[in-house]
Short mmCIF file of C-alpha atoms in Angstrom, two decimals:
data_model
loop_
_atom_site.label_atom_id
_atom_site.label_comp_id
_atom_site.label_asym_id
_atom_site.label_seq_id
_atom_site.Cartn_x
_atom_site.Cartn_y
_atom_site.Cartn_z
CA MET X 121 49.29 6.89 -4.45
CA PHE X 122 47.15 7.95 -7.40
CA ASP X 123 49.39 10.99 -7.86
CA ILE X 124 52.37 8.82 -8.85
CA LEU X 125 50.54 6.59 -11.33
CA PRO X 126 50.85 7.33 -15.06
CA GLU X 127 47.85 8.90 -16.74
CA GLU X 128 47.30 5.84 -18.96
CA ILE X 129 46.94 3.55 -15.93
CA LEU X 130 44.52 5.95 -14.25
CA CYS X 131 42.41 6.02 -17.38
CA SER X 132 42.30 2.22 -17.41
CA ILE X 133 41.27 2.15 -13.76
CA ILE X 134 38.42 4.58 -14.38
CA HIS X 135 37.21 2.64 -17.43
CA CYS X 136 37.20 -0.60 -15.47
CA VAL X 137 35.30 0.71 -12.47
CA ASN X 138 32.10 -1.28 -12.20
CA THR X 139 29.89 1.07 -10.22
CA ASP X 140 27.00 3.43 -10.83
CA PRO X 141 27.45 6.73 -12.73
CA VAL X 142 26.80 8.90 -9.65
CA SER X 143 29.62 7.18 -7.78
CA ILE X 144 31.92 7.46 -10.80
CA TYR X 145 31.29 11.19 -10.99
CA LYS X 146 32.27 11.57 -7.35
CA LEU X 147 35.74 10.25 -8.25
CA ARG X 148 36.39 13.67 -9.80
CA ASN X 149 37.24 14.80 -6.27
CA VAL X 150 40.24 12.43 -6.01
CA ASN X 151 42.62 14.77 -7.86
CA LYS X 152 42.91 16.98 -10.94
CA LEU X 153 43.79 14.08 -13.22
CA PHE X 154 40.72 12.12 -12.16
CA ARG X 155 38.62 15.23 -12.71
CA LYS X 156 40.00 15.66 -16.19
CA GLN X 157 39.46 12.04 -17.19
CA ILE X 158 35.95 11.73 -15.77
CA ASP X 159 34.86 14.97 -17.42
CA ILE X 160 35.66 13.46 -20.82
CA LEU X 161 34.59 9.91 -20.00
CA PRO X 162 32.44 8.66 -22.91
CA SER X 163 28.94 7.37 -22.33
CA SER X 164 29.95 3.91 -23.53
CA SER X 165 32.37 3.61 -20.59
CA VAL X 166 29.71 4.24 -17.95
CA TYR X 167 28.27 1.05 -16.52
CA LYS X 168 24.57 0.76 -17.42
CA TYR X 169 22.65 0.66 -14.17
CA GLN X 170 18.92 0.17 -13.88
CA LYS X 171 17.02 3.34 -12.98
CA SER X 172 15.61 1.66 -9.88
CA ASP X 173 19.15 1.11 -8.58
CA LEU X 174 19.94 4.79 -8.99
CA GLN X 175 16.68 6.22 -7.63
CA ASP X 176 17.91 7.02 -4.13
CA LYS X 177 21.18 8.54 -5.32
CA LEU X 178 19.49 10.70 -7.95
CA GLY X 179 16.96 11.82 -5.34
CA VAL X 180 19.79 12.93 -3.05
CA LEU X 181 21.36 14.92 -5.88
CA CYS X 182 18.04 16.67 -6.51
CA LYS X 183 17.70 17.63 -2.85
CA LYS X 184 21.25 18.97 -2.45
CA LYS X 185 22.94 22.01 -3.96
CA THR X 186 24.35 19.85 -6.71
CA SER X 187 25.99 21.79 -9.54
CA VAL X 188 24.25 22.14 -12.89
CA LYS X 189 27.38 20.66 -14.44
CA THR X 190 26.74 17.40 -12.57
CA PHE X 191 23.25 17.07 -14.02
CA VAL X 192 24.55 17.82 -17.52
CA TRP X 193 27.31 15.21 -17.17
CA LEU X 194 24.80 12.56 -16.08
CA TYR X 195 22.34 13.47 -18.84
CA GLU X 196 25.08 13.17 -21.45
CA ARG X 197 25.82 9.67 -20.10
CA ASP X 198 22.19 8.63 -20.67
CA ILE X 199 21.11 8.99 -17.05
CA PHE X 200 17.46 10.02 -17.13
CA PHE X 201 15.81 12.03 -14.38
CA ASP X 202 12.15 11.05 -14.15
CA LEU X 203 9.15 13.14 -13.11
CA SER X 204 9.66 12.47 -9.41
CA ASN X 205 13.23 13.78 -9.74
CA LEU X 206 12.04 16.92 -11.56
CA ASN X 207 9.48 17.57 -8.85
CA LEU X 208 12.17 17.21 -6.18
CA LEU X 209 14.17 19.86 -8.03
CA ILE X 210 11.09 22.10 -8.09
CA ILE X 211 10.39 21.57 -4.38
CA ASN X 212 14.00 22.51 -3.65
CA ASN X 213 13.71 25.56 -5.90
CA ARG X 214 16.45 24.52 -8.33
CA ILE X 215 15.50 26.99 -11.03
CA ASP X 216 19.00 26.81 -12.52
CA VAL X 217 18.70 23.05 -13.15
CA ILE X 218 15.14 23.26 -14.50
CA LYS X 219 16.26 25.99 -16.91
CA GLN X 220 19.05 23.71 -18.09
CA PHE X 221 16.56 20.91 -18.70
CA PHE X 222 14.60 23.23 -20.99
CA HIS X 223 17.32 22.47 -23.57
CA TYR X 224 16.27 18.81 -23.72
CA SER X 225 13.03 17.91 -25.46
CA LYS X 226 12.34 14.83 -23.32
CA TYR X 227 12.28 16.99 -20.19
CA LEU X 228 10.05 19.61 -21.80
CA GLU X 229 7.58 16.82 -22.52
CA LEU X 230 7.68 15.79 -18.87
CA LEU X 231 7.29 19.31 -17.54
CA PHE X 232 4.45 20.31 -19.86
CA ASN X 233 2.43 17.16 -20.38
CA ARG X 234 -1.10 18.30 -21.29
CA PHE X 235 -2.61 15.18 -19.77
CA TYR X 236 -1.86 16.34 -16.23
CA LEU X 237 -5.17 16.81 -14.46
CA PRO X 238 -6.05 20.37 -13.36
CA ILE X 239 -6.76 21.16 -9.71
CA SER X 240 -10.38 22.30 -9.52
CA GLU X 241 -12.35 23.53 -6.51
CA GLU X 242 -13.94 20.07 -6.29
CA ASN X 243 -10.65 18.17 -6.07
CA CYS X 244 -8.65 20.80 -4.18
CA ASP X 245 -8.30 18.60 -1.12
CA ILE X 246 -5.15 17.48 0.69
CA PHE X 247 -5.34 13.95 -0.75
CA SER X 248 -5.60 15.16 -4.36
CA LEU X 249 -2.92 17.78 -3.88
CA THR X 250 -0.40 15.37 -2.37
CA LYS X 251 -1.03 12.94 -5.24
CA THR X 252 -0.56 15.44 -8.06
CA ASN X 253 2.58 15.05 -10.16
CA ASN X 254 2.00 18.11 -12.34
CA PRO X 255 5.24 20.12 -11.96
CA ILE X 256 3.61 23.55 -11.99
CA MET X 257 1.09 22.42 -9.37
CA VAL X 258 3.93 21.06 -7.23
CA ALA X 259 5.63 24.46 -7.52
CA ALA X 260 2.41 26.21 -6.45
CA ILE X 261 1.79 23.85 -3.51
CA HIS X 262 5.30 24.57 -2.19
CA ASN X 263 4.92 28.32 -2.82
CA ARG X 264 7.81 28.49 -5.31
CA VAL X 265 6.72 31.73 -6.95
CA ASP X 266 9.76 32.12 -9.22
CA MET X 267 9.39 28.52 -10.36
CA VAL X 268 5.67 29.03 -11.08
CA SER X 269 6.55 32.14 -13.07
CA LEU X 270 9.23 30.28 -15.04
CA LEU X 271 6.94 27.38 -15.92
CA LEU X 272 4.03 29.66 -16.84
CA GLU X 273 6.25 31.57 -19.27
CA LEU X 274 6.59 28.44 -21.39
CA ASN X 275 2.85 27.74 -21.47
CA HIS X 276 0.96 28.88 -24.54
CA ARG X 277 -0.88 31.98 -23.37
CA GLY X 278 -4.52 32.11 -24.34
CA THR X 279 -5.01 28.34 -24.68
CA THR X 280 -7.49 26.32 -22.65
CA TYR X 281 -4.58 24.49 -21.02
CA TYR X 282 -3.00 27.80 -19.95
CA TYR X 283 -6.22 29.01 -18.30
CA GLN X 284 -6.67 25.64 -16.58
CA GLN X 285 -3.18 25.97 -15.13
CA LEU X 286 -3.87 29.49 -13.82
CA SER X 287 -7.20 28.44 -12.33
CA SER X 288 -5.51 25.49 -10.61
CA ILE X 289 -2.74 27.72 -9.25
CA LEU X 290 -5.33 30.13 -7.83
CA ASN X 291 -7.19 27.23 -6.16
CA ILE X 292 -3.94 26.02 -4.58
CA THR X 293 -3.03 29.56 -3.54
CA ILE X 294 -6.32 29.91 -1.67
CA LYS X 295 -6.09 26.40 -0.18
CA TYR X 296 -2.64 27.02 1.31
CA SER X 297 -3.04 30.80 1.86
CA HIS X 298 0.14 31.55 -0.09
CA ARG X 299 0.21 35.34 0.17
CA ASN X 300 3.17 35.99 -2.14
CA LEU X 301 1.80 33.64 -4.82
CA LEU X 302 -1.55 35.45 -4.70
CA SER X 303 0.27 38.76 -5.05
CA TYR X 304 2.15 37.39 -8.08
CA LEU X 305 -1.09 36.24 -9.79
CA VAL X 306 -2.80 39.56 -9.13
CA ARG X 307 0.10 41.67 -10.40
CA LYS X 308 1.25 39.56 -13.33
CA HIS X 309 -1.83 37.65 -14.52
CA TYR X 310 -4.75 39.78 -13.40
CA LYS X 311 -6.52 39.87 -16.77
CA ASP X 312 -6.31 36.12 -17.08
CA VAL X 313 -7.64 35.39 -13.56
CA PHE X 314 -10.15 38.27 -13.45
CA ASN X 315 -13.33 36.18 -13.47
CA GLU X 316 -11.98 33.61 -11.02
CA LEU X 317 -10.72 36.35 -8.72
CA GLN X 318 -14.08 38.17 -8.61
CA ARG X 319 -15.88 34.91 -7.85
CA LYS X 320 -13.50 33.89 -5.07
CA ILE X 321 -12.57 37.23 -3.52
CA HIS X 322 -14.84 36.70 -0.49
CA THR X 323 -13.21 33.34 0.21
CA ILE X 324 -9.78 34.93 -0.17
CA ILE X 325 -10.37 37.69 2.37
CA HIS X 326 -11.45 35.10 4.98
CA ARG X 327 -8.54 32.70 4.36
CA PHE X 328 -5.61 35.13 4.15
CA GLU X 329 -4.16 36.77 7.24
CA ASP X 330 -2.28 40.07 7.21
CA CYS X 331 -3.18 40.88 3.62
CA GLU X 332 -4.60 44.39 3.97
CA ASP X 333 -1.97 45.96 1.72
CA LEU X 334 -2.83 43.59 -1.15
CA PHE X 335 -6.55 44.32 -0.79
CA PHE X 336 -5.77 48.04 -0.75
CA TYR X 337 -3.96 47.55 -4.05
CA LEU X 338 -6.92 45.66 -5.52
CA VAL X 339 -9.39 48.32 -4.40
CA VAL X 340 -7.34 51.38 -5.37
CA THR X 341 -6.58 49.95 -8.82
CA LYS X 342 -10.27 49.00 -9.20
CA LYS X 343 -9.46 45.35 -9.72
CA ILE X 344 -12.24 44.09 -7.43
CA ASN X 345 -15.78 45.18 -6.69
CA VAL X 346 -16.47 46.39 -3.16
CA THR X 347 -19.56 44.69 -1.71
CA ASP X 348 -21.28 44.43 1.67
CA LYS X 349 -19.95 40.91 2.00
CA LEU X 350 -16.40 42.11 1.36
CA LEU X 351 -16.78 44.85 3.99
CA CYS X 352 -17.86 42.22 6.51
CA GLY X 353 -14.70 40.29 5.70
CA MET X 354 -12.66 43.44 6.40
CA ILE X 355 -14.33 43.71 9.82
CA ILE X 356 -13.49 40.08 10.65
CA GLN X 357 -9.86 40.48 9.59
CA LYS X 358 -9.67 43.91 11.28
CA TYR X 359 -8.63 45.66 8.10
CA ASN X 360 -9.89 48.87 9.67
CA ASP X 361 -8.17 51.40 7.42
CA LEU X 362 -9.35 49.49 4.37
CA PHE X 363 -12.93 49.46 5.67
CA THR X 364 -13.02 53.23 6.24
CA HIS X 365 -11.56 53.72 2.75
CA CYS X 366 -14.16 51.44 1.12
CA TYR X 367 -17.23 52.50 3.10
CA PRO X 368 -17.94 55.61 0.94
CA MET X 369 -17.83 53.40 -2.17
CA ILE X 370 -20.75 51.39 -0.83
CA GLN X 371 -22.57 54.61 0.10
CA MET X 372 -22.37 55.80 -3.49
CA LYS X 373 -23.81 52.52 -4.86
CA THR X 374 -26.42 51.44 -2.33
CA GLU X 375 -27.69 51.83 1.20
CA PRO X 376 -24.99 50.45 3.55
CA ASN X 377 -26.10 47.47 5.63
CA HIS X 378 -25.25 49.01 9.01
CA HIS X 379 -26.95 46.31 11.04
CA GLU X 380 -24.83 43.62 9.36
CA TYR X 381 -21.62 45.61 9.90
CA LEU X 382 -22.40 46.18 13.56
CA LYS X 383 -23.21 42.49 14.04
CA TYR X 384 -19.79 41.48 12.68
CA CYS X 385 -18.11 44.14 14.80
CA ILE X 386 -19.72 42.63 17.91
CA TYR X 387 -19.12 38.99 16.93
CA HIS X 388 -15.44 39.70 16.23
CA SER X 389 -14.81 42.42 18.82
CA ASN X 390 -13.80 45.11 16.35
CA LYS X 391 -13.87 48.27 18.46
CA GLU X 392 -12.42 50.61 15.82
CA ILE X 393 -15.02 49.98 13.11
CA PHE X 394 -17.83 49.78 15.72
CA THR X 395 -16.84 53.28 16.88
CA PHE X 396 -16.53 54.50 13.29
CA LEU X 397 -20.04 53.28 12.46
CA LEU X 398 -21.58 54.90 15.55
CA THR X 399 -20.19 58.26 14.39
CA ILE X 400 -22.22 57.83 11.19
CA ILE X 401 -25.40 56.10 12.38
CA ILE X 402 -27.97 57.92 14.46
CA PRO X 403 -28.84 55.38 17.21
CA ASP X 404 -32.52 54.73 17.81
CA ASP X 405 -34.41 52.19 19.91
CA ASN X 406 -34.44 49.64 17.07
CA LEU X 407 -30.69 49.83 16.72
CA LYS X 408 -30.13 49.49 20.45
CA HIS X 409 -32.44 46.48 20.54
CA TYR X 410 -30.58 44.91 17.60
CA ILE X 411 -27.19 45.39 19.34
CA MET X 412 -28.52 43.79 22.52
CA ASN X 413 -29.76 40.78 20.55
CA CYS X 414 -26.33 40.41 18.92
CA LEU X 415 -24.66 40.46 22.33
CA ARG X 416 -26.95 37.65 23.52
CA GLN X 417 -26.16 35.36 20.59
CA LYS X 418 -24.21 32.26 21.61
CA LYS X 419 -22.20 32.17 18.38
CA ASN X 420 -20.54 35.53 18.98
CA ASN X 421 -16.87 35.67 19.89
CA ILE X 422 -16.86 38.75 22.09
CA THR X 423 -13.70 39.40 24.06
CA GLN X 424 -13.65 40.76 27.58
CA ASP X 425 -11.86 43.82 26.24
CA PHE X 426 -14.75 44.54 23.86
CA LEU X 427 -17.35 44.16 26.64
CA THR X 428 -15.36 46.59 28.78
CA PHE X 429 -15.23 48.96 25.82
CA LEU X 430 -19.05 48.85 25.49
CA LEU X 431 -19.45 49.73 29.13
#
C-alpha cells in the first residue's frame, strides 16, 4: 500500500509517527522511499524519548552487527550512547563504531576519563574487575587486543595516566591468563612495562599455560633475567626445551641449585629434565638421600608413570 501513496503523504506519516528513534530508523526497511525520507529526517522531527526508555533498544544495537551508519544517524538526532553502551560495543569488539565515536568530543571524554580508577594488584579481584567501567580495562578483561591497542594509541605516552593504564592491563592479563594480550604488551610496549614485567615474571610463568614460545622470545631477546626461580617454573610447566636452553645461562652466573631443580622434577613428575640433570650431576650418597626424602614428601604430585620411570 505504501508504494502507491504520494511522497508528500509518506513524509507526513513519518513526521507524525510518535515512537522512539530506534523504531523510526527501522522503518527504512519498508521501501526505498521510506529509506530516503528517514535518512534526511531532521532531528526536530524525532520524538524526544527519555534515555531510560531507550536503554534496552540501544543495548541491543550495541550487541548486534549494527551498521556504523545507524549509530551516526542516531547521534545526529541527539541520541546519546552512555558509558554502558560504549562498553557493550567494546565487549562485542565493534572497533569500527568506536573509531567513529572518536570524531565526537563527548565520546572521547567518556572513553578517556582520567578519573577512572586503575586496577592495581591489591584490587585485581573478580569483584573489582566486574565493577570497573573504564573502557580500556573492559577491553583488557574481555581480551580484545585490537581494541586495547586502539585505545592505548590515543593515550598520552609517557604520562602517569598512560603508565597506570599499562600497569592495570598487565594485572588484568595475568589475572585472566590472556596469552595474546601478554604477547601484545611484550612486543609493543616492552620498554614501558619493563619494570613491572621483571617483578611479575615468576607469577606469569606459573599462571600461563602453553606459553613456552613467548618465554623463548623473552629469553632470546634478553628481555627477562633467567633465575633459579624461573627455571623451577619451567620445570613445573614442562617447558623442557626452554629449560635446557636457559640452564647454561645460570651456570655462567652462579652455581645451579640442582637440589631445588630435582625436587621440582619429582614433585611435578618431569622425567625429561630429571634425566637431563642426572647427565650433568655426579650422584653421591647425599643426593640419593635428598631424592628419597623428596619422594616421601606428602605434598608431592608424583604420577605413577614417573614412579615407574624411576624404577
